[in-house]
Structures are given as structure tokens and as C-alpha cells.
Coordinates of C-alpha atoms in Angstrom, one line a residue:
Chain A
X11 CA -45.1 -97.2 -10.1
X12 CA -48.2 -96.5 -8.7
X13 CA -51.4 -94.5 -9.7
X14 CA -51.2 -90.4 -9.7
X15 CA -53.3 -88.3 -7.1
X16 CA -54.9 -85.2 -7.8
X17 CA -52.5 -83.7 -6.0
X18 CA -49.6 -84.7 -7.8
X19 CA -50.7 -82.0 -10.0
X20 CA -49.6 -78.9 -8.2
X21 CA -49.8 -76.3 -11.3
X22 CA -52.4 -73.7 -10.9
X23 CA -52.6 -73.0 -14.7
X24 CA -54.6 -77.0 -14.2
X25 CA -57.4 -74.7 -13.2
X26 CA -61.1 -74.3 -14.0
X27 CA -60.7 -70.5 -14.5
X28 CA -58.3 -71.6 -17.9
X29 CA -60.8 -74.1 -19.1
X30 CA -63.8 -72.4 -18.9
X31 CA -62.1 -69.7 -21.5
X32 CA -60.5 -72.6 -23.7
X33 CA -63.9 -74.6 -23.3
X34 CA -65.6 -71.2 -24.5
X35 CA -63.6 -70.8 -27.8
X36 CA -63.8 -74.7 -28.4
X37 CA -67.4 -74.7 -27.2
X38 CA -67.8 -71.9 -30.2
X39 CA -65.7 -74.2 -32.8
X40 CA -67.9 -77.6 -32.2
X41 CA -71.2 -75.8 -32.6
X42 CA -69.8 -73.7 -35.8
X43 CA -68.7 -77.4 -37.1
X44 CA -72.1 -78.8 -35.8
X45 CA -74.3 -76.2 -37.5
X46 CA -72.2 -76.6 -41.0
X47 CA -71.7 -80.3 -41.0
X48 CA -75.2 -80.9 -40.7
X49 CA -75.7 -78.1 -43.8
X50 CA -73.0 -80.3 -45.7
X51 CA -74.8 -83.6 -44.6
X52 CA -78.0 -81.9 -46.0
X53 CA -76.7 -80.3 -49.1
X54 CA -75.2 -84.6 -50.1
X55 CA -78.6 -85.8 -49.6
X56 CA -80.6 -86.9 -52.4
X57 CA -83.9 -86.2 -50.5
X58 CA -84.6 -82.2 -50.0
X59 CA -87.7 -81.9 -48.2
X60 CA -86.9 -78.0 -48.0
X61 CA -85.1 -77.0 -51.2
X62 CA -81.5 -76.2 -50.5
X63 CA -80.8 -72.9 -51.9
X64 CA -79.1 -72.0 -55.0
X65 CA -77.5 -68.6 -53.7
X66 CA -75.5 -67.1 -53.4
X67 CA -73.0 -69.2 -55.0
X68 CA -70.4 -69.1 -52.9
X69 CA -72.2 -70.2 -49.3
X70 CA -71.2 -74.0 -49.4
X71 CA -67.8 -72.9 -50.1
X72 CA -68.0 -70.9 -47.5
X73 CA -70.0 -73.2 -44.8
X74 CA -67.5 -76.3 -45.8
X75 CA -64.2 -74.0 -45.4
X76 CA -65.9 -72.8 -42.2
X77 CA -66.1 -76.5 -41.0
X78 CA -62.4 -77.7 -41.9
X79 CA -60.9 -74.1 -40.5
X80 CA -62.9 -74.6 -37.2
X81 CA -62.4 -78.2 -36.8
X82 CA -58.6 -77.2 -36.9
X83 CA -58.9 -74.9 -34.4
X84 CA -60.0 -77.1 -32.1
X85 CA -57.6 -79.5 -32.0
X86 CA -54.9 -77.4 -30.1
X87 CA -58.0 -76.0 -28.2
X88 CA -59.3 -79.7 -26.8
X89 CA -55.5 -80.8 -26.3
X90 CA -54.9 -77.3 -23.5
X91 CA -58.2 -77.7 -22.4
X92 CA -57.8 -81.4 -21.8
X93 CA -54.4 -80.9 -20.1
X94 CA -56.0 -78.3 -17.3
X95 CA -58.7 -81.0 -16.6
X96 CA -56.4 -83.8 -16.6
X97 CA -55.8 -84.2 -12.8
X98 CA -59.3 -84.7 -12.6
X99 CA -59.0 -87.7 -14.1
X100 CA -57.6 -89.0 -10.7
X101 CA -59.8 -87.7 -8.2
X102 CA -60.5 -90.1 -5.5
X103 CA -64.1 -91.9 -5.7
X104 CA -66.5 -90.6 -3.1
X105 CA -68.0 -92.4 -0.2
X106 CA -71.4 -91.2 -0.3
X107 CA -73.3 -93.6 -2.5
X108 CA -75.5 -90.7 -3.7
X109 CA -72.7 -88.8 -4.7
X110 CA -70.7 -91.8 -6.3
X111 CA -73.1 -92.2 -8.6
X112 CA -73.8 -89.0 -9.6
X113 CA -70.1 -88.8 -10.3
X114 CA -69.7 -92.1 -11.8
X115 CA -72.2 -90.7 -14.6
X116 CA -70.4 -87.4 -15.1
X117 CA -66.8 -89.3 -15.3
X118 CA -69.4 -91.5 -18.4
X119 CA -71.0 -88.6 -20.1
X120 CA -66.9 -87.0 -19.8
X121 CA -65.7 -90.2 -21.4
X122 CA -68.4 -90.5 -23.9
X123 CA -67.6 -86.0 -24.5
X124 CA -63.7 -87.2 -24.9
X125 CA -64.1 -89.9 -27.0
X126 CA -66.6 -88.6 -29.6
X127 CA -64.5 -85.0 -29.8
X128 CA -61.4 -86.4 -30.5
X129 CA -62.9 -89.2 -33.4
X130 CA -64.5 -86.2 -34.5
X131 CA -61.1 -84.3 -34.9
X132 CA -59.1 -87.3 -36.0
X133 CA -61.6 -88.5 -38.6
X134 CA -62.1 -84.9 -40.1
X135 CA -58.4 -84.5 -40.7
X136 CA -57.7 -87.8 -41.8
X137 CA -60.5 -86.9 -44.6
X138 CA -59.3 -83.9 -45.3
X139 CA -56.4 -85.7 -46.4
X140 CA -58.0 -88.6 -47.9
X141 CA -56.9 -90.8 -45.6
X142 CA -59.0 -93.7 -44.7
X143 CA -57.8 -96.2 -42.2
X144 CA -60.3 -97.3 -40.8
X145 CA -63.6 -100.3 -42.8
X146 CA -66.3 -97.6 -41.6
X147 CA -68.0 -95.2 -44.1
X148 CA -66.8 -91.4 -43.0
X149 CA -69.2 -89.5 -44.1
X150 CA -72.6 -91.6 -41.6
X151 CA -69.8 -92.2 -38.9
X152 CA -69.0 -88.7 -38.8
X153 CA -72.4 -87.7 -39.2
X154 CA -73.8 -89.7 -36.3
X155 CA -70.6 -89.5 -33.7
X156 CA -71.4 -85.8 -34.3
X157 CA -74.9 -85.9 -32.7
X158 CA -73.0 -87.6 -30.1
X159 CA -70.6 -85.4 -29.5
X160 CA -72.5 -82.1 -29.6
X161 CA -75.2 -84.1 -27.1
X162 CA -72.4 -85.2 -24.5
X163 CA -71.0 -81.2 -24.8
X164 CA -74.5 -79.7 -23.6
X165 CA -74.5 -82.2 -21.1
X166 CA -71.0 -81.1 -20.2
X167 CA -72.2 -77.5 -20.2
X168 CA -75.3 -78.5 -18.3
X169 CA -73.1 -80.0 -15.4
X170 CA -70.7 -77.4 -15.6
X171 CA -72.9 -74.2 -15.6
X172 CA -72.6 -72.8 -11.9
X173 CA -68.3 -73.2 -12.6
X174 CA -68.4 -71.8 -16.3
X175 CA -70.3 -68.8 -15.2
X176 CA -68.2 -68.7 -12.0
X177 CA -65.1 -69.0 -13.4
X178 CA -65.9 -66.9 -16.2
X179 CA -67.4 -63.6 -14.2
X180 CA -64.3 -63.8 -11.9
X181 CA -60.1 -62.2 -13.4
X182 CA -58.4 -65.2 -14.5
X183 CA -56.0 -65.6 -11.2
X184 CA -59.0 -65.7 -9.6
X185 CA -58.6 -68.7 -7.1
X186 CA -62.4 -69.6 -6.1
X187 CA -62.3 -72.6 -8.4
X188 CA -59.3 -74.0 -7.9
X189 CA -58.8 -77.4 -6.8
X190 CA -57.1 -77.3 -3.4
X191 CA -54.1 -78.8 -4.1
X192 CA -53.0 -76.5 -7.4
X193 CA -51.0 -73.9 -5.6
X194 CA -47.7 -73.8 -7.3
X195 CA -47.2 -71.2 -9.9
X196 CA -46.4 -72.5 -13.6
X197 CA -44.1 -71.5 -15.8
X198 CA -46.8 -69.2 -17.6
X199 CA -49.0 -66.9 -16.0
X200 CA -52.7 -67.9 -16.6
X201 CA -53.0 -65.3 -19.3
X202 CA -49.6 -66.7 -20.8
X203 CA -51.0 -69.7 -21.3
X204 CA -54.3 -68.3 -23.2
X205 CA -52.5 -66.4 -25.0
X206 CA -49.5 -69.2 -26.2
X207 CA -53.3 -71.4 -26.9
X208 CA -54.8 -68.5 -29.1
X209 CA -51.5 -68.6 -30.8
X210 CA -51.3 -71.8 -31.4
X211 CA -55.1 -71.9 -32.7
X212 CA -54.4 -69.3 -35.0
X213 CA -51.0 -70.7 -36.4
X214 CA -52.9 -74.3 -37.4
X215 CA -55.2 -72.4 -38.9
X216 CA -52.7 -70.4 -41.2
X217 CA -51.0 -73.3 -41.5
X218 CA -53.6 -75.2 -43.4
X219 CA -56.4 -72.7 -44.5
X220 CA -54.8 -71.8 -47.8
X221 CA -56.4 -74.9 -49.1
X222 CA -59.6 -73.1 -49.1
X223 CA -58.6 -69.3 -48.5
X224 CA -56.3 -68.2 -51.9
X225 CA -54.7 -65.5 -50.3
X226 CA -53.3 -67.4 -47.9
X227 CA -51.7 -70.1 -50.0
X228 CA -48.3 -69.1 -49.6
X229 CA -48.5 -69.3 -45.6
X230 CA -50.4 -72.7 -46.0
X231 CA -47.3 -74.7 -45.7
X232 CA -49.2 -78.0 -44.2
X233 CA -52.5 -77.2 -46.9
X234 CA -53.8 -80.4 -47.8
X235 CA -53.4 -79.1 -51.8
X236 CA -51.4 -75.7 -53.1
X237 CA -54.3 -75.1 -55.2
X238 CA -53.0 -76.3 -58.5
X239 CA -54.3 -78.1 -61.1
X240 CA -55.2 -78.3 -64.5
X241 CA -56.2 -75.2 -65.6
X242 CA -55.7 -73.6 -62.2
X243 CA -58.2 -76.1 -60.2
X244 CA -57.0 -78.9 -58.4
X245 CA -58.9 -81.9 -58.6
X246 CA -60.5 -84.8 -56.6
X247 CA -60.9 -87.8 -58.2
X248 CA -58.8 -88.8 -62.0
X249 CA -60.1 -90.0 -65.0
X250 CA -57.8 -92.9 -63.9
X251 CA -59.0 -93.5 -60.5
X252 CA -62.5 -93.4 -62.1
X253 CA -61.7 -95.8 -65.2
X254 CA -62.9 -93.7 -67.5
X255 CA -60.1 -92.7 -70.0
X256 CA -61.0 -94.5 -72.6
X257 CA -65.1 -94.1 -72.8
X258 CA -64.2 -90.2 -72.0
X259 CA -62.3 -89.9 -74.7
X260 CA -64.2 -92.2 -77.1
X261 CA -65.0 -90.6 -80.2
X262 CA -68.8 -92.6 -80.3
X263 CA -69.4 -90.0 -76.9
X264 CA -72.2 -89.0 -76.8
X265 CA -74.8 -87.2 -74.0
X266 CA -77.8 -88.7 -73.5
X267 CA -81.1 -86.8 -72.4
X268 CA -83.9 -88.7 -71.5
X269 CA -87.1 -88.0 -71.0
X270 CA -89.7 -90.8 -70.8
X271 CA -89.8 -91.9 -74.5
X272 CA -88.1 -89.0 -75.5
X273 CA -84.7 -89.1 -76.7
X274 CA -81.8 -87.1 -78.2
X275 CA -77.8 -88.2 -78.4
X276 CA -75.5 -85.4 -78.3
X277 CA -71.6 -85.4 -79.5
X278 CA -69.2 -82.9 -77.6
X279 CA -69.2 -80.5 -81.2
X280 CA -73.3 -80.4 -80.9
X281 CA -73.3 -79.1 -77.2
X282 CA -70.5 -77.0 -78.4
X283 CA -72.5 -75.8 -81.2
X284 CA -75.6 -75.0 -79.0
X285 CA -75.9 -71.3 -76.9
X286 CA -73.0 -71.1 -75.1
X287 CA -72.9 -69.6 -71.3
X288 CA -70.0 -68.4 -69.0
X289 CA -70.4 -68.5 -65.2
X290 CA -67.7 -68.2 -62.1
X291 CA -68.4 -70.3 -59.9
X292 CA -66.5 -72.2 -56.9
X293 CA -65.7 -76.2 -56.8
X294 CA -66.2 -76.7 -53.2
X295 CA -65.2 -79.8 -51.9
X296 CA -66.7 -81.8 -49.0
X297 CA -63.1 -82.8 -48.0
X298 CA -62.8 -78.8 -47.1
X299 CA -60.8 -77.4 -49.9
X300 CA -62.2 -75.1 -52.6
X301 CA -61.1 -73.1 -55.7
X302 CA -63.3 -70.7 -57.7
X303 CA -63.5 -71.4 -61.7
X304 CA -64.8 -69.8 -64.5
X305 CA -66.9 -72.6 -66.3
X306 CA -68.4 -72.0 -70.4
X307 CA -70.9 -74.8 -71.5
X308 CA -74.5 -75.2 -72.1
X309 CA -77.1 -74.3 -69.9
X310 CA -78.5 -77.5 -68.5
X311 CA -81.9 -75.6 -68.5
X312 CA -81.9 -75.9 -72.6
X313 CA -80.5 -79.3 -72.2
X314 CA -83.8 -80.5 -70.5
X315 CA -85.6 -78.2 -72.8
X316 CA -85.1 -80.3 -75.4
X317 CA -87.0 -83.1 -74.3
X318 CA -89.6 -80.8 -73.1
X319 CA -88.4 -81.5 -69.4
X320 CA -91.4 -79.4 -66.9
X321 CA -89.2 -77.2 -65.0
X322 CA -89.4 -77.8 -60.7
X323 CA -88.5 -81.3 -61.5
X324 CA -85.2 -83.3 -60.1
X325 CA -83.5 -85.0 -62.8
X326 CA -80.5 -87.6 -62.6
X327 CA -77.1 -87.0 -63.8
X328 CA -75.0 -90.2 -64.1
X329 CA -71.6 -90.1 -64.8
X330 CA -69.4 -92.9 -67.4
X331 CA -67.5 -93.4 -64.3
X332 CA -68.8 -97.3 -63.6
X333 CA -69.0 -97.6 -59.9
X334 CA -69.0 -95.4 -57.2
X335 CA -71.4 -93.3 -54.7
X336 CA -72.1 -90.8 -56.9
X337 CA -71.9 -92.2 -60.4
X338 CA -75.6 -90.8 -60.4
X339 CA -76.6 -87.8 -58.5
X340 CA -79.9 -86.4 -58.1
X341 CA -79.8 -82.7 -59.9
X342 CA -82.6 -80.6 -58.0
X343 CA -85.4 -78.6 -59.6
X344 CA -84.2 -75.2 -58.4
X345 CA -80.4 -76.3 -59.1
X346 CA -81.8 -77.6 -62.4
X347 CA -83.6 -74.6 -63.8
X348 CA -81.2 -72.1 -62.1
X349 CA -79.4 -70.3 -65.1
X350 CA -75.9 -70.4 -63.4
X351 CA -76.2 -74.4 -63.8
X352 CA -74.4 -75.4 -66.5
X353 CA -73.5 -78.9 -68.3
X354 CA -69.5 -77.3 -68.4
X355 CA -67.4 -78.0 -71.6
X356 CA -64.5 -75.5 -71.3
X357 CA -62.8 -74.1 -67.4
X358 CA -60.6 -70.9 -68.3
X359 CA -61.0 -70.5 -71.6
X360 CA -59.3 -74.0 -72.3
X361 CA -61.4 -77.5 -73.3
X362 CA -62.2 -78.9 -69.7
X363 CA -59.3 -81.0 -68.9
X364 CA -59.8 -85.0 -68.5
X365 CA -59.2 -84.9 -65.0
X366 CA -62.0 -81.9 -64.6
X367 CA -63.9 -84.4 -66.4
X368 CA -64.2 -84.0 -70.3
X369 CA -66.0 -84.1 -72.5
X370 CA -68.5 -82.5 -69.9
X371 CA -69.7 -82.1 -66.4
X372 CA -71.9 -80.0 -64.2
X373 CA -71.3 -77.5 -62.5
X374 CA -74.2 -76.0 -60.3
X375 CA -73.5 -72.5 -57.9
X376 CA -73.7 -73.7 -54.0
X377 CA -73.5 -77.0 -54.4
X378 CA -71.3 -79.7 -52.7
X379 CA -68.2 -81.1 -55.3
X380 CA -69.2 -84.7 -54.8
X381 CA -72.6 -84.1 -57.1
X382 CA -70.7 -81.9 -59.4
X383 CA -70.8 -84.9 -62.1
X384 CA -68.2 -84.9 -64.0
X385 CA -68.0 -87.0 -67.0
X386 CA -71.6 -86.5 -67.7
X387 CA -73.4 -89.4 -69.9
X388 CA -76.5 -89.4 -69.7
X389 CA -79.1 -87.1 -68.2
X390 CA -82.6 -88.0 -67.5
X391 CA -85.9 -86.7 -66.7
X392 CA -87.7 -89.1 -64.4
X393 CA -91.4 -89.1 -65.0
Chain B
X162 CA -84.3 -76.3 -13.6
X163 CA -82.6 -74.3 -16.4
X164 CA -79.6 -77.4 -16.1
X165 CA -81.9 -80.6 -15.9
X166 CA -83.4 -78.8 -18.8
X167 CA -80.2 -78.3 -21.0
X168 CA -79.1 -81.6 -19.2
X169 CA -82.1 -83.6 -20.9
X170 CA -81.4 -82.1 -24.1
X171 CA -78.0 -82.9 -24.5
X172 CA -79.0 -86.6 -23.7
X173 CA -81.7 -86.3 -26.3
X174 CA -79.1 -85.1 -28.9
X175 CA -76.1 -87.4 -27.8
X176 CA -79.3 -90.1 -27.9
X177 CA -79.7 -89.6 -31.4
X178 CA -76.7 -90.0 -32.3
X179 CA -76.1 -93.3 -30.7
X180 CA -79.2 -94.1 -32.2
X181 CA -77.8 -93.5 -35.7
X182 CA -74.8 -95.5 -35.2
X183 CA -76.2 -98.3 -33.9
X184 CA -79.1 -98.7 -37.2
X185 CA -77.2 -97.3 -40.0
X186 CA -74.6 -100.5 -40.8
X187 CA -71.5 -99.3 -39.2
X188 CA -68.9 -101.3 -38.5
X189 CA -69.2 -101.0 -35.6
X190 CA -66.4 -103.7 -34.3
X191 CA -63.3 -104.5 -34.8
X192 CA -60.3 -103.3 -35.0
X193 CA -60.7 -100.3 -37.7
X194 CA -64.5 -99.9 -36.8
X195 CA -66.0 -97.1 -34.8
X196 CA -66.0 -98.6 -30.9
X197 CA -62.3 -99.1 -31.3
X198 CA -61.7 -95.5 -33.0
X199 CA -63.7 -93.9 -30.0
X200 CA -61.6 -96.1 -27.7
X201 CA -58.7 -95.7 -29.0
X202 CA -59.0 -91.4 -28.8
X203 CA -59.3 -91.4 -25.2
X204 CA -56.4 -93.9 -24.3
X205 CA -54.4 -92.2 -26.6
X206 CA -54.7 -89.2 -25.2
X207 CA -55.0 -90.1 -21.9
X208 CA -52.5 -92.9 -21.9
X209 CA -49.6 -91.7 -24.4
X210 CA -50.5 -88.0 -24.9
X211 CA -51.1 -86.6 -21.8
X212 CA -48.3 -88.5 -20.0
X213 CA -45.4 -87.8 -22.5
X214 CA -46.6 -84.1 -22.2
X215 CA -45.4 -84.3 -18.7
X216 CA -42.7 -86.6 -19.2
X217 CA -40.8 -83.7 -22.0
X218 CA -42.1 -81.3 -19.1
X219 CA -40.1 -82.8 -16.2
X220 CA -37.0 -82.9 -18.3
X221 CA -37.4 -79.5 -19.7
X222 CA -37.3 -77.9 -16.0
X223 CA -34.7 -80.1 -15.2
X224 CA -32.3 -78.9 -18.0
X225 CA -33.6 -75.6 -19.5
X226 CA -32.3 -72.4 -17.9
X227 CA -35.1 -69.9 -16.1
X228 CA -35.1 -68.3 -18.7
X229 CA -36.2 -70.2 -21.1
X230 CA -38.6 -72.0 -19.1
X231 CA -41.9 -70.0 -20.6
X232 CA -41.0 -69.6 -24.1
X233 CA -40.0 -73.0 -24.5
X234 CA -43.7 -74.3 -22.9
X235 CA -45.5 -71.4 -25.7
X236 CA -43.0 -72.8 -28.1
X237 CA -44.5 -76.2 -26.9
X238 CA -48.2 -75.6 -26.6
X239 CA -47.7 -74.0 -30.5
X240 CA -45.4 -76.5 -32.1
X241 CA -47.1 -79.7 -30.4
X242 CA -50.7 -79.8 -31.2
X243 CA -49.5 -78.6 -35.1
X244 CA -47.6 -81.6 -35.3
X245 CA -50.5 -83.7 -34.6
X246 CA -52.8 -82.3 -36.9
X247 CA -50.0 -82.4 -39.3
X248 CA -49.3 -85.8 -39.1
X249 CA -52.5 -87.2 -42.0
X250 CA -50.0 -85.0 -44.5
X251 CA -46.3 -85.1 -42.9
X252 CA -47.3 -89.2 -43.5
X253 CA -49.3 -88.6 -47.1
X254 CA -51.0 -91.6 -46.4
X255 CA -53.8 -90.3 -48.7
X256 CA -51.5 -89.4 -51.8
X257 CA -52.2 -91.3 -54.9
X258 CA -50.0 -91.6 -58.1
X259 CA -52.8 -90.9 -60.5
X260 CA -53.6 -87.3 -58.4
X261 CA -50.6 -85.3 -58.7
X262 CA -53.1 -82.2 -57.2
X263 CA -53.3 -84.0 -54.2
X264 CA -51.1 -83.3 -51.1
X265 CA -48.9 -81.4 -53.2
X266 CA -46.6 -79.7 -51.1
X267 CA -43.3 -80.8 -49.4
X268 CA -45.1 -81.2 -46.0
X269 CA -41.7 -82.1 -44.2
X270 CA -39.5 -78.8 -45.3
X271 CA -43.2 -76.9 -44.6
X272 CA -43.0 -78.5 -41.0
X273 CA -39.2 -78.1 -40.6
X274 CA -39.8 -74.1 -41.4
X275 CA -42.5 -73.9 -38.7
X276 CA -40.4 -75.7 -36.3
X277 CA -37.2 -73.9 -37.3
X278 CA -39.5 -70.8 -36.7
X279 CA -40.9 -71.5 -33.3
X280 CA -37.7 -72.7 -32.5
X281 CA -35.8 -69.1 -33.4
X282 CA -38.5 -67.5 -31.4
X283 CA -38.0 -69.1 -28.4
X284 CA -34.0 -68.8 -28.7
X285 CA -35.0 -64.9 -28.8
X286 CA -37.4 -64.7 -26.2
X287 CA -35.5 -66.6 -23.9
X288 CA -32.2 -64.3 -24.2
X289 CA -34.1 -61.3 -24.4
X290 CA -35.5 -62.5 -20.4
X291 CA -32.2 -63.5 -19.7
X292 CA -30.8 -60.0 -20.3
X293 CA -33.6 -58.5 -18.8
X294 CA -32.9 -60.3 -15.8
X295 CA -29.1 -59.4 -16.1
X296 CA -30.0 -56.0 -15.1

């Protein structure tokens, strides 16, 4: 067998005038999952130089389902796109020295643009599932490869300008771009085939956007959850997972606030007893799926209140849960002192359910899941 | 100008990011650390992927009737990139006993209906062109 030729790929729908339009949609996708990845990254950490806002509530349900729904759509996007470029692949190498060079370093920042995409799409969906098969830690490796990938696509577009605009100003038969030896007609029409791509983009996303879009639960079908749970929520970690059953459900509970010397022990019936509020507001998951709740508990606002705790300041929630990334969680000043934040006893009217993390847990509007604490033990006031 | 500009950028950005995965502790090696994930994307695409794309090509030309030829390539470019982003649930390698909330739907009768769906509408649209062509 020997090696292909870029003219063993005859098909004139292998043209640039179909992957500038797919690279424009999927060019759209990575910078929509660029912009709100880095607002997730920013939301997780526990440093906010510039406060990340409180409102409105919904926005990081929002950015995250934006992020899983677009990442979606990209995959059948890259996969066309990549199949019209792939007789490139096989281009001969020029003689000019100049010019082998210069193309030696596009074929690079190509590999380095192919590479980092498709990590990027695998890794995303593999999370979305919980799926980890891999000894790396998702959320930096995703984080970083994503500065790698959106860096190697403005190179791409840098490169590629003169053709995109080219392609793109000219009817999509139009021939000026073709590579010389793409002269048979496919089986599609150029349009057919961006319109079979469209459709294909838009069925994956029906397919699995229910996970974060209610209505469209029952067309879902491949959703990484149906959107059950207890008390209508699904959840994200157990009680079991976390080893927490028995401390959880431990009748010596008690919540902790701590402020410097400053003290006081709470049992579930005293936060019970205390002012109770009622919010709706969404549990939004990093992994991309989201559900909105209506939450009654205490304000955590009076909880700090009475150990005097100065309003502005971050405090740390930590959870019974004994190991983990986010046993404790930094709680920040403006998500502390909002009134909507609330140390949550009850979800739907009923007692909040082990799993949702009884006897209590936070729940904050705007906020990634992750640092919703659940199975709150102590909260402190760092001075 | 406007391109070395952009250009430079893009370097600048793609910099930082290799920057970042260089400093931060991954694992970088190995055969489940990064290097071999962002390896293994591109031969698997451009190794497996891409070629068994044109092998189910060739054969479908060879043996599908005229007909049938262009709704069974949109019934392909639909049905074959939802397979693979299907494939973290179809496997539910992420389920857990203990989180019954979790990949909670029957994934293989949800990707059976999809098929079976895609697969009714290219039956359709093929003998609808057949017919057409009849005339």
C-alpha cells in the first residue's frame, strides 16, 4: 500500500469554500466555549481580584450550559471540517527552502490546532459524563490546553485570512479555491453538505441539551442525567461517595460559626427555629448540567451576624465531607452578605434530602455547584 | 500587517497555554497523561477516523443504488459524529452505584431511536428520488 496524493481526493465538496463556512460556525463555538470556560475557571477560584457577580442568578447556569451545548456542537463541526481539509494532509513538500519552512511551521501550528481541539472536545464530554480515564487533573488540563487551542486557531485564522475572506465573499460553487485536482462532483451538492452539517450540529445538541434546558428533556435521549432526583434535583456527589452518612445524620450535629474567639454550636431544630427565607435558585454544575430549586433555610447573612461577622469579608464554609477539593470553599463577601445566600435546610417544601446534603448546605445565586457546600459544618470568619 | 499582527497574538495565547501546562504539575507523560491524550486525538482521527470514513464510503457507492447515494452520506454525516459524542454515555463509564441521578437514561434504546430514525429517513428520501427519477 502506498502513501495517498492529494489527488487521490477528487471530491470538490474537499474544498476551501466548505470549510471556511464550517470553520466560521466552529470558529463561533470555540470562542463562545473560550469566553465561558474562562468565566467558569474564574467563578472556581478562590482568589477574586474583581468580585464575581451575584446577579442575576441564573448567569452561571446560563454561561456553563452555554459551554457544554457549544462544545457539542463542535464536535460534528471539527469532524466535516476536518474531512474537507484532509487531502491536505498529503500535499507534496516543496522544494524551495523558503517555502518548506514556512510550510513545515503551518503543517506544526495545524497539528498543534488538531490536537488541542479534539482533547478539548474529548475531555469536555468525557467530564460531562464523569468519566476520567486519564492520571491528569481536568479541570488545569482543560484550562491550559484551552489557551492552547484558542492561540493555535488565531494563528490558523491569521494564516488563513486572504482564503477565509476569499472563500467566504465568493457563492459556495465558487471554484477559485479549489485545489486543482478536486473536480469530480460528490454525492451532495456543496450546500447539501452544509446543510446535512447544520443538521447534524443541531441534532447533538437536542440530543443532549435537556440535561440543562428542561423543556427539552424529553428529546434529550443521550442527556448525561433526565433531570431527576430527590426532590426533583439530581445530584452530584452522595452522602456515600462523600462518607458522610453517619456524621450527617448524627444526632450531636451541630453547625459551627466561628469568628476569632467567638463561638456558637447550632443543632438543625436551632437553625430551624431561626428566621426562615425562601429563594429559587439554580444548582448549576460545572460538569454542564443544571436544575432550578426552590431552597428555605437561614440567611447566611444572620448566621455570620451572630458572631458579629463585618460584612465585605470572605468567610470559609467546610463541609463534614473528610477529604476532597472542595471540603472547604471560600464563601465571598458579596455572595456572603447577598440576601438570596442561604445556609439551605429544606428543597421543595421537603427536609433537604441526604444526598442534597442534610442537615444543611449553601446555596448562593450565580455560583458554580462545586462551592455549593453541602453538608455544612462549620463556618468561619477569618480575621 | 493586520496577519503578523493576529499571527503574533495567537502565538502569545497558544504560548500561555503551553506555559501553563508545563508549570502547573500535570502529568504530563505517560500513557493517561496529557502529551499522549493530545497525541492520541490527531492519530485517531487521522489514522482510524478519517480513513474508515472513506473506507464505509467506497463500499457505500459500490453497493447503494443512485438513489440513495445522498441521503445515506446526510444520514452519515448526522448519525456518525453523534455516535462519537455518544460514546462517554452509550459506555457509562462514569456511572456509580451510589448515584442513581447519574446517567440515568437507557442511552442504548435512546441511540437505537435516533439511529432507527435517521435510518427511516433515509429509506424515505431515497425512494422518494427514486420515484422522482422514475418519471
Amino acid at each position: 500500500m502506498r502513501i495517498p496524493d492529494e489527488s487521490d481526493f477528487p471530491s470538490r465538496l474537499r474544498s476551501a469554500a466548505v470549510t471556511a463556512r464550517v470553520g466560521l460556525w466552529l470558529g463561533f463555538c470555540f470562542a463562545i466555549c473560550f469566553v465561558t470556560g474562562l468565566i467558569s475557571h474564574y467563578a472556581q477560584n478562590a482568589d477574586h481580584p474583581v468580585p464575581f457577580p451575584t446577579s442575576p442568578a441564573w448567569g452561571y447556569r446560563v454561561t456553563q450550559g452555554l459551554h457544554v451545548i457549544t462544545g457539542t456542537a463542535a464536535v460534528p463541526l471539527l469532524l466535516v471540517k476536518l474531512w474537507t481539509v484532509y487531502p491536505r494532509l498529503f500535499r507534496r513538500p516543496e522544494r524551495d527552502v523558503r517555502r518548506l519552512l514556512l510550510d513545515v511551521a503551518e503543517r506544526g501550528s495545524i497539528a498543534v490546532l488538531v490536537a488541542s481541539a479534539v482533547f478539548q472536545l474529548a475531555t469536555g464530554l468525557a467530564n460531562a459524563a464523569q468519566w476520567y480515564p486519564w492520571a491528569f487533573s481536568f479541570r488545569s488540563a482543560h484550562y491550559a490546553t484551552a489557551w492552547v487551542a484558542i492561540g493555535a486557531l488565531v494563528v490558523h485564522v491569521a494564516v488563513k485570512l486572504p482564503i477565509i475572506r476569499g472563500a467566504l465573499g465568493a457563492d459556495v460553487d465558487d471554484t477559485t479555491y479549489d485545489r486543482p485536482a478536486a473536480d469530480r462532483p460528490g454525492v451532495l451538492g456543496r450546500r447539501g453538505l452544509l446543510r446535512a452539517t447544520w443538521l447534524s450540529a443541531g441534532v447533538a445538541v437536542l440530543a443532549t441539551a435537556g440535561s440543562t434546558v428542561p423543556w427539552l428533556r424529553q428529546v434529550s435521549v443521550l442527556g448525561v442525567r433526565s433531570g431527576d432526583g430527590p426532590a426533583g434535583i439530581p445530584i452530584n456527589k452522595s452522602a456515600v461517595a462523600a462518607g458522610v452518612t453517619a456524621s450527617a445524620t448524627s444526632a450531636d450535629y451541630r453547625l459551627l460559626l466561628v469568628h476569632g474567639d467567638r463561638q456558637v454550636a447550632l443543632s438543625r431544630a436551632d437553625l430551624l427555629a431561626m428566621p426562615q427565607s425562601t429563594q429559587t435558585l439554580p444548582i448549576a454544575c460545572v460538569e454542564g448540567w443544571s436544575a432550578s430549586g426552590t431552597w428555605s433555610g437561614v440567611r447566611v447573612r444572620d448566621l455570620l451576624d451572630l458572631v458579629d461577622g463585618p460584612r465585605g469579608t470572605d468567610v470559609l464554609v467546610t463541609s463534614l465531607q473528610q477529604s476532597g477539593p472542595y471540603t472547604t470553599t471560600v464563601l465571598h463577601g458579596n455572595f456572603a452578605d447577598d440576601d438570596r445566600t442561604l445556609l439551605a435546610l429544606a428543597l421543595e417544601g421537603e427536609p433537604l434530602a441526604l444526598d442534597h446534603g442534610f442537615p444543611a448546605r449553601v446555596i448562593a445565586p450565580d455560583r458554580p455547584g462545586v462551592l455549593q457546600t453541602k453538608w455544612v459544618g462549620r463556618i468561619e470568619v477569618p480575621t | 500587517m493586520t496577519r503578523i499582527v493576529i499571527g503574533a497574538v495567537g502565538v502569545a495565547l497558544a504560548a500561555y497555554g503551553g506555559w501553563l501546562l508545563l508549570t502547573r504539575g500535570h502529568d504530563l507523560l505517560g500513557l493517561d497523561g496529557v502529551v499522549a491524550w493530545l497525541a492520541a486525538g490527531v492519530v485517531l482521527h487521522d489514522g482510524v477516523l478519517a480513513v474508515l470514513t472513506i473506507v464505509l464510503a467506497g463500499v457505500a457507492l459500490r453497493l447503494a443504488p443512485t438513489a440513495a447515494r445522498a441521503p445515506l452520506a446526510v444520514g452519515f454525516v448526522v448519525l456518525g459524529p453523534l455516535t462519537l459524542l455518544a460514546v462517554p454515555v452509550l459506555g457509562r463509564f462514569g456511572a456509580r452505584a451510589d448515584n442513581p441521578t447519574l446517567l440515568d437514561r437507557d442511552y442504548t434504546a435512546g441511540w437505537l431511536a435516533l439511529a432507527g430514525l435517521t435510518a427511516l429517513a433515509v429509506v424515505v428520501a431515497s425512494l422518494v428520488r427514486s420515484r422522482r427519477r422514475g418519471r
